[in-house]
Short mmCIF file of C-alpha atoms and ligand atoms in Angstrom, two decimals:
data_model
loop_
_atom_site.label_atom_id
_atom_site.label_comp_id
_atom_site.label_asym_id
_atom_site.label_seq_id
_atom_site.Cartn_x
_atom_site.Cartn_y
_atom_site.Cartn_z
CA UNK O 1 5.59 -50.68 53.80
CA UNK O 2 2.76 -53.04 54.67
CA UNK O 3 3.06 -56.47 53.91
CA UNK O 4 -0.35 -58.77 54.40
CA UNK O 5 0.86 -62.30 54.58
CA UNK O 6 -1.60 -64.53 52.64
CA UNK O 7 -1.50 -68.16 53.68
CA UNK O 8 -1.83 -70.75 51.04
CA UNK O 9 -4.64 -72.46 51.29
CA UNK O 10 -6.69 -68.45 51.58
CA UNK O 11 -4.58 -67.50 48.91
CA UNK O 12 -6.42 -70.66 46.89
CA UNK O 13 -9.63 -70.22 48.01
CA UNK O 14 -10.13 -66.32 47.29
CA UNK O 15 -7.96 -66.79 43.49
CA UNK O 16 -10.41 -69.71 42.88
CA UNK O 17 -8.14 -72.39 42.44
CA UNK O 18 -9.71 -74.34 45.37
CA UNK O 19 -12.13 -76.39 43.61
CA UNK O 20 -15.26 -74.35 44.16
CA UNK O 21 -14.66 -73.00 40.82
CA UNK O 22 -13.42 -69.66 39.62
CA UNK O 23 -14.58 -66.36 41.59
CA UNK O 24 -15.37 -64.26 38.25
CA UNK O 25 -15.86 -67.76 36.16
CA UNK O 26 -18.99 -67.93 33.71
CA UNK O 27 -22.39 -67.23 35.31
CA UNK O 28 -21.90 -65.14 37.95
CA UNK O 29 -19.82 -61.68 38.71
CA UNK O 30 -18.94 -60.90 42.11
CA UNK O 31 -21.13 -58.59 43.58
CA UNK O 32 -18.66 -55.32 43.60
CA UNK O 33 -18.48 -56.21 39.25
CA UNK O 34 -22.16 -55.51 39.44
CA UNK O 35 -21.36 -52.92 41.35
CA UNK O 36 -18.99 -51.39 38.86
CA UNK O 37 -20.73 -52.01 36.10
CA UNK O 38 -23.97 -50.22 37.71
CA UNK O 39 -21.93 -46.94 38.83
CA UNK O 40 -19.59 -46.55 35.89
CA UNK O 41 -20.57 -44.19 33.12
CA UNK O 42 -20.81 -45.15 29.39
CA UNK O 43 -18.36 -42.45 28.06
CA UNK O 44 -18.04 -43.67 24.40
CA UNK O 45 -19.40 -46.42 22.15
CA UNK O 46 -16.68 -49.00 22.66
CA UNK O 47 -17.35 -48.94 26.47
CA UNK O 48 -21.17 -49.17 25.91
CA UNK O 49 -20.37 -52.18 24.35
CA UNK O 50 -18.42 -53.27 27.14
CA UNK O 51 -21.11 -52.33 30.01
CA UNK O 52 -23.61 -54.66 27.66
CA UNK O 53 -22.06 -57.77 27.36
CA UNK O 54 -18.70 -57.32 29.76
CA UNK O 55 -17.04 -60.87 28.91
CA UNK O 56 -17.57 -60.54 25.30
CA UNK O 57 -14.30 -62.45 23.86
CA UNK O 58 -12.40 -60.89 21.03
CA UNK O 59 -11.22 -63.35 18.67
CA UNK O 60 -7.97 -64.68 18.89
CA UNK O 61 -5.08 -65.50 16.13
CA UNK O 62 -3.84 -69.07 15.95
CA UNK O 63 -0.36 -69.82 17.13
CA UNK O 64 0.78 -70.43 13.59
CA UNK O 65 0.01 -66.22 12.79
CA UNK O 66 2.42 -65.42 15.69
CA UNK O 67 4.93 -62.93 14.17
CA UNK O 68 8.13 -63.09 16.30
CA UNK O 69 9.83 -60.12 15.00
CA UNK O 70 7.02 -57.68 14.68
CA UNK O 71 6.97 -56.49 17.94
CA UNK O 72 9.90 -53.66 18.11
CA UNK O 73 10.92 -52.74 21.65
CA UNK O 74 9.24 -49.00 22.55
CA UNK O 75 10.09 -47.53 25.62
CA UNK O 76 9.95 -44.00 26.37
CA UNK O 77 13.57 -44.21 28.56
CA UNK O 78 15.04 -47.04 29.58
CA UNK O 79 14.86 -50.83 30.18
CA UNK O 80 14.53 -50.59 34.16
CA UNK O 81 16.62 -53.37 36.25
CA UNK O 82 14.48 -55.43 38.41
CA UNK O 83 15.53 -58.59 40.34
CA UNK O 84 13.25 -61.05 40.33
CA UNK O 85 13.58 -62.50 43.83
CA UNK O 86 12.83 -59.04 45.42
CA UNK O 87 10.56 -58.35 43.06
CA UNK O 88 6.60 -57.54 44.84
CA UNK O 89 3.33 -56.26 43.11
CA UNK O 90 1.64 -54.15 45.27
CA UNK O 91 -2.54 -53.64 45.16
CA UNK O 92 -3.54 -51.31 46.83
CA UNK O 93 -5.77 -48.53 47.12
CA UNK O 94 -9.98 -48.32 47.49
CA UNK O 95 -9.63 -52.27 48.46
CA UNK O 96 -10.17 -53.89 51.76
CA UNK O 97 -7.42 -56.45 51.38
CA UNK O 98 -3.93 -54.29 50.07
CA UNK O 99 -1.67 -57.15 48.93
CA UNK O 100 2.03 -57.19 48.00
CA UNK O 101 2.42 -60.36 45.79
CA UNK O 102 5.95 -62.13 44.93
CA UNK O 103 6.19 -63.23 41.84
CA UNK O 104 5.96 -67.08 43.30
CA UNK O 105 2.71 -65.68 44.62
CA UNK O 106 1.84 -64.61 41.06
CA UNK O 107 2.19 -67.86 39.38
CA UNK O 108 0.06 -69.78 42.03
CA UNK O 109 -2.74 -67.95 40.18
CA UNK O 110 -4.59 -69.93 37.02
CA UNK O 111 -2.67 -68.87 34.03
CA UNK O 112 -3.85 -67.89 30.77
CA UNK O 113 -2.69 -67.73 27.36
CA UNK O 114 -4.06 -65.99 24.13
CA UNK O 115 -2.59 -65.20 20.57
CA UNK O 116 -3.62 -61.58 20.30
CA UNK O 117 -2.70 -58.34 18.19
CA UNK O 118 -0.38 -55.63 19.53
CA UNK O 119 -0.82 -52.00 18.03
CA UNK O 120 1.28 -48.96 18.84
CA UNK O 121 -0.03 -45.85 17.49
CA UNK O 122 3.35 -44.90 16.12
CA UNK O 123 1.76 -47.58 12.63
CA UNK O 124 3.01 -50.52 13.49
CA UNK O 125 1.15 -53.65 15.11
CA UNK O 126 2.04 -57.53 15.79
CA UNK O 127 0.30 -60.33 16.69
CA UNK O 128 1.22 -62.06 20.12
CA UNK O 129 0.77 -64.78 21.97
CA UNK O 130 1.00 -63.83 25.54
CA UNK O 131 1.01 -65.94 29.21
CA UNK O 132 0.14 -64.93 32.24
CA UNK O 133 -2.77 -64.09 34.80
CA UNK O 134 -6.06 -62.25 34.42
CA UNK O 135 -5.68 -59.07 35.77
CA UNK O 136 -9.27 -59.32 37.52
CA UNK O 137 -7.98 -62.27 39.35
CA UNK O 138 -5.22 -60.42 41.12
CA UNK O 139 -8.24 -57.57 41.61
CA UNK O 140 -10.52 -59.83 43.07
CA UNK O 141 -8.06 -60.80 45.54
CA UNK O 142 -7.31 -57.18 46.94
CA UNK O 143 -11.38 -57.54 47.76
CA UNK O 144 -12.07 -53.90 45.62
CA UNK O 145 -14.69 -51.42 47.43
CA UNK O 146 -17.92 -50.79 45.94
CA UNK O 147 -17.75 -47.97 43.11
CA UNK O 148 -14.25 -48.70 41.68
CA UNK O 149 -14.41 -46.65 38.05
CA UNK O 150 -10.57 -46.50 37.48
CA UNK O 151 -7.06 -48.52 38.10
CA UNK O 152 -3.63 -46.58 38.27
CA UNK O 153 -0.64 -48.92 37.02
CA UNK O 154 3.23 -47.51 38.28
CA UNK O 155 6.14 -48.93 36.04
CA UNK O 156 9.45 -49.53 37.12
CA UNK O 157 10.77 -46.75 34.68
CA UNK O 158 8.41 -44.08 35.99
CA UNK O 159 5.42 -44.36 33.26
CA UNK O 160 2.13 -44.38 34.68
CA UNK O 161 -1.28 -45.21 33.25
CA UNK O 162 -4.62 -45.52 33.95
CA UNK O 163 -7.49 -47.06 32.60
CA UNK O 164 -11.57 -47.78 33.33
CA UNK O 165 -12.33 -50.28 35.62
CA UNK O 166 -14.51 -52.11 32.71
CA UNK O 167 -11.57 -52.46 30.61
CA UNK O 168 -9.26 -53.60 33.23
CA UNK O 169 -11.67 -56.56 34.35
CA UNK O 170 -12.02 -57.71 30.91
CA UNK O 171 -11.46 -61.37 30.63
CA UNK O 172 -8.49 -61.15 27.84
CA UNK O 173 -6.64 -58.45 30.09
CA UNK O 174 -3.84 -60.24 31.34
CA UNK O 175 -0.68 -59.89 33.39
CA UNK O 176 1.87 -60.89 31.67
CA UNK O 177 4.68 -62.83 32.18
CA UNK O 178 5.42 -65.04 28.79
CA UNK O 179 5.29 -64.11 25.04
CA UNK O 180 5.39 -66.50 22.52
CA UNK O 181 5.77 -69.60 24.65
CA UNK O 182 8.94 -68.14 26.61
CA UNK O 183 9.37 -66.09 29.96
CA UNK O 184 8.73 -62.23 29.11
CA UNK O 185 11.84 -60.51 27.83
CA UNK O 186 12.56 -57.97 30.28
CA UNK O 187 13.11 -55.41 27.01
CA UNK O 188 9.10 -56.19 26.47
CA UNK O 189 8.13 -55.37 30.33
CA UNK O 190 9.71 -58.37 32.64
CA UNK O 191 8.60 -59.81 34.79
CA UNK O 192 4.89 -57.89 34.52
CA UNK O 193 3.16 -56.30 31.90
CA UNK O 194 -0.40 -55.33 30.80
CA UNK O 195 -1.40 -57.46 27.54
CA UNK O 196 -4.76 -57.11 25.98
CA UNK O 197 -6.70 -56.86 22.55
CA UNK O 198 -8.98 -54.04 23.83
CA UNK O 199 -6.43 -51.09 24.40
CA UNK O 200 -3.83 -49.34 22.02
CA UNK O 201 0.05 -50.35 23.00
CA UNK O 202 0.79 -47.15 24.87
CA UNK O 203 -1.93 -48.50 27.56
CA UNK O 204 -0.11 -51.48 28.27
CA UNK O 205 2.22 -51.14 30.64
CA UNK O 206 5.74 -52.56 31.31
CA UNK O 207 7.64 -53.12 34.35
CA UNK O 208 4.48 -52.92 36.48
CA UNK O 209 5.46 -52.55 40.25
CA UNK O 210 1.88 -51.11 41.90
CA UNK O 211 -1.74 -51.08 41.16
CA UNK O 212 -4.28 -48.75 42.43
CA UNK O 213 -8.17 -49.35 42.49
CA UNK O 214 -9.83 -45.57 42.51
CA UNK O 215 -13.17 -44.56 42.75
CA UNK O 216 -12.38 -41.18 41.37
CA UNK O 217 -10.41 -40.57 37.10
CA UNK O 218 -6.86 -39.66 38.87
CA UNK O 219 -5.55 -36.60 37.40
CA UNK O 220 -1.92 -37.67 36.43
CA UNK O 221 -3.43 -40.16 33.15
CA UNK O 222 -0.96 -41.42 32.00
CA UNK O 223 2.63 -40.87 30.62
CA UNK O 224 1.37 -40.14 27.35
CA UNK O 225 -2.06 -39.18 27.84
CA UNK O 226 -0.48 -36.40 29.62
CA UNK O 227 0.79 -35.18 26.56
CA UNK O 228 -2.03 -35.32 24.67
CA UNK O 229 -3.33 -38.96 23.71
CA UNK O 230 -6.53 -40.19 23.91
CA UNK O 231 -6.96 -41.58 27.62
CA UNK O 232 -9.62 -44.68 26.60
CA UNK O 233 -7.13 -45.74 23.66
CA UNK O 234 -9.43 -48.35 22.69
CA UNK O 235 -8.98 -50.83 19.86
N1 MTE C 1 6.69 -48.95 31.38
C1 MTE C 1 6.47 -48.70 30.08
N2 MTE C 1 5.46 -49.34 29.46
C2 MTE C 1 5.21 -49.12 28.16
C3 MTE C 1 5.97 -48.17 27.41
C4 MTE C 1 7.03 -47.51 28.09
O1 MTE C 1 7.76 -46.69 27.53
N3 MTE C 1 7.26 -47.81 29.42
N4 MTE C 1 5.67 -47.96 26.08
C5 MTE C 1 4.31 -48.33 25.62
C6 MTE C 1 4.16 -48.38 24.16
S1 MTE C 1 3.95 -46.90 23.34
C7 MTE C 1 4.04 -49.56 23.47
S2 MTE C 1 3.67 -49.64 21.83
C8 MTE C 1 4.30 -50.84 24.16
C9 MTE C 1 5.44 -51.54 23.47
O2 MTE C 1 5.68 -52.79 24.07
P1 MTE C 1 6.99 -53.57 23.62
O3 MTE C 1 8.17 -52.67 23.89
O4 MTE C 1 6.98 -54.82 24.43
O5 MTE C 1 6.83 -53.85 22.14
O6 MTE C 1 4.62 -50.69 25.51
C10 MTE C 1 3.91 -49.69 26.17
N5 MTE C 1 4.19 -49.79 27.58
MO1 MO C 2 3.10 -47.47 21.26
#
């Protein structure tokens, strides 16, 4: 297993925390967004919205709406052990920069928060507030290839998903590592998970241990795309 050591003060200066503002801040996408938004195909409406106006915010709930109960633990097995201090995210893939990130690494990144609404397909939904990092940061720093279309997430319980490139560089798409003001239960998906308000719940991924920038749709969807859900599983 590779390991690419990433000194501090690089680490800073590609996550944007340097000073010289944020990489994928405001005004202007890097140039291998563009890229992706040029060579990526609108395949249904809600990503033709996307492709138009990429950083379009969905509203968020205020902390007070928070409903701390509502979201019911739903894991296809079981609750995988992980210990935190050997704990690494690996990117990896169509990138020029593979990384393998500790979870110290992680938190050096600018974190986020948003009060958002979880919905599982099986009828039940619950509104959030989640902490963490956006998952474009930690894409940006694994310096993607031009014509990314698709990222591959492995869990630490064996599900797998994958989702559009568009989607995943949303700004509300976060890594998460906190809900509702505390560290991430590991029942909900400690100590990574996907959060975001523009993908059904079976998208988001617990447990996260490896993501994949592809060029090409992989052929293994997802864990229960495979058996028959949508793939997009937009909200
Ligand atoms: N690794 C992993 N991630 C997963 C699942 C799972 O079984 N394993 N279930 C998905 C489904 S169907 C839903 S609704 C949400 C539930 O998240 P929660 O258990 O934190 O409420 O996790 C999603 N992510
Ligand atoms: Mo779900």
């Amino acid at each position: 297993m590779s390991k690419i050591f990433l000194p501090r003060r690089r680490f800073l200066q590609i996550s944007g925390l340097s000073g010289l503002g944020l990489i994928m801040g405001g005004c202007g996408a890097p140039w291998f967004e563009q890229e992706v938004f040029r060579a990526t195909e609108p395949f249904n409406q809600s990503i033709e919205a996307l492709l138009l106006n990429p950083n379009k915010l969905i509203p968020e709930f205020p902390l007070s709406s928070i409903e701390p109960d509502a979201l019911l633990v739903n894991t296809f097995d079981r609750t995988p052990v992980i210990d935190p201090d050997k704990f690494r995210l690996k990117i990896n893939g169509q990138v020029d920069r593979p990384l393998t990130l500790s979870l110290s690494d992680i938190h050096k990144i600018e974190p986020v928060k948003m009060t958002i609404r979880h919905v599982c397909v099986e009828g039940w939904s619950a509104i959030v507030g989640w902490g963490g990092v956006r998952l474009r940061d930690i894409i940006a720093l694994s310096q993607p290839q031009k014509g990314i279309g698709y990222v591959n997430f492995k869990s630490a319980d064996g599900y797998y998903e994958s989702w559009d490139i568009v989607s995943a560089l949303h700004t509300q798409t976060l890594l998460a590592y906190e809900k509702n003001g505390h560290p991430l239960p590991i029942d909900n998906g400690a100590p990574l998970r996907l959060a975001s308000p523009i993908k059904l719940g079976y998208k988001q991924s617990k447990w996260i241990t490896e993501i994949t920038l592809l060029k090409e749709k992989p052929k293994a969807l997802g864990y229960w795309e495979d058996q028959g859900y949508e793939w997009f599983g937009g909200l």
